[in-house]
GROMACS .gro file of C-alpha atoms in nm:
model
  181
    1MET     CA    1  17.016  16.826   4.810
    2ILE     CA    2  16.758  16.973   5.046
    3LYS     CA    3  16.491  17.200   4.899
    4LYS     CA    4  16.246  17.416   5.086
    5ILE     CA    5  15.884  17.330   5.009
    6PRO     CA    6  15.719  17.631   4.844
    7ASP     CA    7  15.443  17.810   5.035
    8ALA     CA    8  15.182  17.735   4.767
    9GLU     CA    9  15.254  17.361   4.795
   10LEU     CA   10  15.235  17.372   5.176
   11LYS     CA   11  14.903  17.557   5.163
   12SER     CA   12  14.761  17.307   4.914
   13GLN     CA   13  14.827  17.028   5.166
   14ARG     CA   14  14.647  17.203   5.453
   15PRO     CA   15  14.272  17.182   5.515
   16ASP     CA   16  14.052  17.485   5.460
   17LEU     CA   17  13.823  17.610   5.740
   18ASP     CA   18  13.529  17.392   5.632
   19GLU     CA   19  13.745  17.078   5.613
   20LEU     CA   20  13.900  17.163   5.948
   21LYS     CA   21  13.556  17.176   6.114
   22GLN     CA   22  13.497  16.818   5.999
   23ARG     CA   23  13.826  16.679   6.127
   24LYS     CA   24  13.844  16.477   6.444
   25ARG     CA   25  14.053  16.667   6.696
   26PHE     CA   26  14.294  16.516   6.944
   27PRO     CA   27  14.162  16.458   7.299
   28ILE     CA   28  14.366  16.746   7.441
   29VAL     CA   29  14.238  17.066   7.596
   30VAL     CA   30  14.473  17.352   7.680
   31VAL     CA   31  14.369  17.576   7.969
   32ALA     CA   32  14.562  17.905   7.990
   33GLU     CA   33  14.513  18.086   8.319
   34ASN     CA   34  14.637  18.435   8.406
   35ILE     CA   35  14.879  18.457   8.115
   36ARG     CA   36  15.011  18.815   8.116
   37SER     CA   37  15.160  18.836   7.769
   38LEU     CA   38  14.920  18.859   7.478
   39TYR     CA   39  15.205  18.736   7.257
   40ASN     CA   40  15.223  18.418   7.466
   41VAL     CA   41  14.846  18.379   7.423
   42GLY     CA   42  14.886  18.412   7.046
   43SER     CA   43  15.164  18.155   7.047
   44ILE     CA   44  14.947  17.913   7.247
   45PHE     CA   45  14.672  17.962   6.988
   46ARG     CA   46  14.917  17.878   6.710
   47THR     CA   47  15.043  17.566   6.889
   48SER     CA   48  14.683  17.460   6.955
   49ASP     CA   49  14.607  17.491   6.585
   50GLY     CA   50  14.917  17.300   6.479
   51ALA     CA   51  14.842  17.020   6.724
   52LEU     CA   52  14.470  17.014   6.640
   53VAL     CA   53  14.375  17.026   7.008
   54GLU     CA   54  14.009  16.992   7.089
   55LYS     CA   55  13.974  17.326   7.266
   56LEU     CA   56  14.162  17.617   7.416
   57TRP     CA   57  14.015  17.769   7.732
   58LEU     CA   58  14.137  18.113   7.838
   59CYS     CA   59  14.083  18.200   8.204
   60GLY     CA   60  14.138  18.469   8.463
   61TYR     CA   61  14.306  18.781   8.331
   62THR     CA   62  14.441  18.602   8.023
   63GLY     CA   63  14.370  18.821   7.722
   64TYR     CA   64  14.143  18.693   7.449
   65PRO     CA   65  14.062  18.784   7.088
   66PRO     CA   66  14.021  19.018   6.924
   67ARG     CA   67  14.357  19.173   7.019
   68LYS     CA   68  14.623  19.276   6.769
   69GLU     CA   69  14.901  19.140   6.992
   70ILE     CA   70  14.738  18.796   6.999
   71ASP     CA   71  14.677  18.804   6.623
   72LYS     CA   72  15.041  18.897   6.558
   73THR     CA   73  15.168  18.563   6.689
   74ALA     CA   74  14.855  18.352   6.630
   75LEU     CA   75  14.870  18.420   6.255
   76GLY     CA   76  14.501  18.336   6.205
   77ALA     CA   77  14.481  18.051   6.459
   78THR     CA   78  14.215  18.241   6.656
   79LYS     CA   79  13.980  18.147   6.371
   80THR     CA   80  14.083  17.780   6.355
   81VAL     CA   81  14.097  17.679   6.722
   82PRO     CA   82  13.774  17.634   6.918
   83TRP     CA   83  13.821  17.862   7.220
   84ARG     CA   84  13.625  18.022   7.499
   85TYR     CA   85  13.692  18.261   7.784
   86PHE     CA   86  13.606  18.186   8.148
   87LYS     CA   87  13.666  18.441   8.420
   88ASP     CA   88  13.697  18.168   8.686
   89ILE     CA   89  13.910  17.865   8.595
   90LYS     CA   90  13.720  17.655   8.849
   91ASP     CA   91  13.410  17.672   8.628
   92ILE     CA   92  13.585  17.503   8.337
   93LEU     CA   93  13.773  17.256   8.559
   94ASN     CA   94  13.445  17.143   8.712
   95GLU     CA   95  13.296  17.103   8.364
   96LEU     CA   96  13.599  16.904   8.249
   97LYS     CA   97  13.585  16.679   8.557
   98TYR     CA   98  13.211  16.623   8.505
   99ASN     CA   99  13.289  16.511   8.148
  100ASN     CA  100  13.564  16.271   8.266
  101TRP     CA  101  13.867  16.470   8.151
  102ASN     CA  102  14.194  16.421   8.338
  103ILE     CA  103  14.345  16.751   8.448
  104TYR     CA  104  14.721  16.794   8.457
  105ALA     CA  105  14.897  17.112   8.563
  106LEU     CA  106  15.209  17.217   8.377
  107GLU     CA  107  15.385  17.297   8.703
  108LEU     CA  108  15.675  17.194   8.924
  109THR     CA  109  15.525  17.001   9.215
  110ASP     CA  110  15.645  16.737   9.456
  111ASN     CA  111  15.486  16.452   9.256
  112ALA     CA  112  15.507  16.587   8.899
  113ILE     CA  113  15.569  16.342   8.618
  114LYS     CA  114  15.811  16.407   8.337
  115PHE     CA  115  15.648  16.551   8.023
  116ASN     CA  116  15.725  16.240   7.819
  117GLN     CA  117  15.585  15.998   8.078
  118VAL     CA  118  15.217  16.092   8.067
  119PRO     CA  119  15.030  15.762   8.114
  120VAL     CA  120  14.798  15.630   7.846
  121ASN     CA  121  14.507  15.631   8.093
  122ALA     CA  122  14.541  16.012   8.120
  123PHE     CA  123  14.335  16.065   7.804
  124PRO     CA  124  14.133  16.270   7.741
  125ILE     CA  125  14.367  16.522   7.899
  126ALA     CA  126  14.345  16.889   7.989
  127ILE     CA  127  14.674  17.073   8.039
  128ILE     CA  128  14.673  17.387   8.254
  129ALA     CA  129  14.938  17.651   8.183
  130GLY     CA  130  14.965  17.925   8.444
  131ASN     CA  131  15.108  18.269   8.494
  132GLU     CA  132  15.456  18.336   8.357
  133ILE     CA  133  15.593  18.436   8.700
  134SER     CA  134  15.384  18.268   8.970
  135GLY     CA  135  15.262  17.960   8.783
  136ILE     CA  136  14.942  17.789   8.898
  137ASP     CA  137  14.783  17.871   9.232
  138ASN     CA  138  14.775  17.596   9.496
  139SER     CA  139  14.394  17.610   9.510
  140ILE     CA  140  14.388  17.514   9.141
  141LEU     CA  141  14.653  17.245   9.185
  142GLU     CA  142  14.421  17.078   9.437
  143LEU     CA  143  14.170  17.025   9.153
  144CYS     CA  144  14.427  16.856   8.929
  145ASP     CA  145  14.484  16.484   8.886
  146ASN     CA  146  14.858  16.536   8.858
  147SER     CA  147  15.122  16.771   8.722
  148ILE     CA  148  15.379  16.760   8.445
  149TYR     CA  149  15.729  16.904   8.440
  150ILE     CA  150  15.988  16.962   8.171
  151PRO     CA  151  16.343  16.897   8.297
  152MET     CA  152  16.574  17.197   8.296
  153TYR     CA  153  16.950  17.150   8.277
  154GLY     CA  154  17.071  17.509   8.299
  155VAL     CA  155  17.033  17.782   8.560
  156LYS     CA  156  16.667  17.866   8.493
  157HIS     CA  157  16.399  17.646   8.644
  158SER     CA  158  16.135  17.693   8.373
  159LEU     CA  159  16.073  17.775   8.008
  160ASN     CA  160  15.856  18.048   7.860
  161VAL     CA  161  15.493  17.940   7.910
  162SER     CA  162  15.412  17.922   7.540
  163VAL     CA  163  15.725  17.718   7.471
  164ALA     CA  164  15.639  17.482   7.758
  165VAL     CA  165  15.286  17.437   7.622
  166GLY     CA  166  15.427  17.357   7.277
  167ILE     CA  167  15.674  17.100   7.404
  168THR     CA  168  15.417  16.934   7.628
  169VAL     CA  169  15.132  16.924   7.376
  170TYR     CA  170  15.353  16.778   7.105
  171GLU     CA  171  15.495  16.517   7.340
  172ILE     CA  172  15.139  16.422   7.433
  173LEU     CA  173  15.066  16.385   7.059
  174ASN     CA  174  15.368  16.151   7.038
  175ILE     CA  175  15.225  15.944   7.323
  176LEU     CA  176  14.889  15.925   7.143
  177GLU     CA  177  15.055  15.816   6.819
  178ARG     CA  178  15.286  15.561   6.983
  179ASN     CA  179  14.986  15.401   7.150
  180ASN     CA  180  14.751  15.429   6.849
  181LEU     CA  181  14.500  15.629   7.052
   0.00000   0.00000   0.00000
């Protein structure tokens, strides 16, 4: 028989804020640029918390806390995920490059790799998620080491941006675990 784990038991297994600050985070940075929906931003915060990513960078006209719409879907993750806002994404990409991060766009391009085929030498990795309609600008793609796609089998050619970030980040965690990184 399957039983749901009670909330109190789940909470007792989770770190508190002080313990969380001491934990080693995974070598993943999420960069969200020009995300229109504050609910998508909140969802990306929540995924970033669940995956214990190193940082979340919000860029361009992406909304940032405090905003009630972000908080509604983030459910407190704005307090548990290290984040920062940059008006110009190029500033953070240059900083990441300087610090030897590999930058991958979550975008359909002519040489994109499948989301579950990210190479081991891609770590530490920064994943850029772009605008819900137009994606990532070509001038930003030129600064990337490569791009990642999620195969689509129906009529639509892409997923919701926050869903795509969740799938990609968790697959990258699988790659880290499989390779003991």
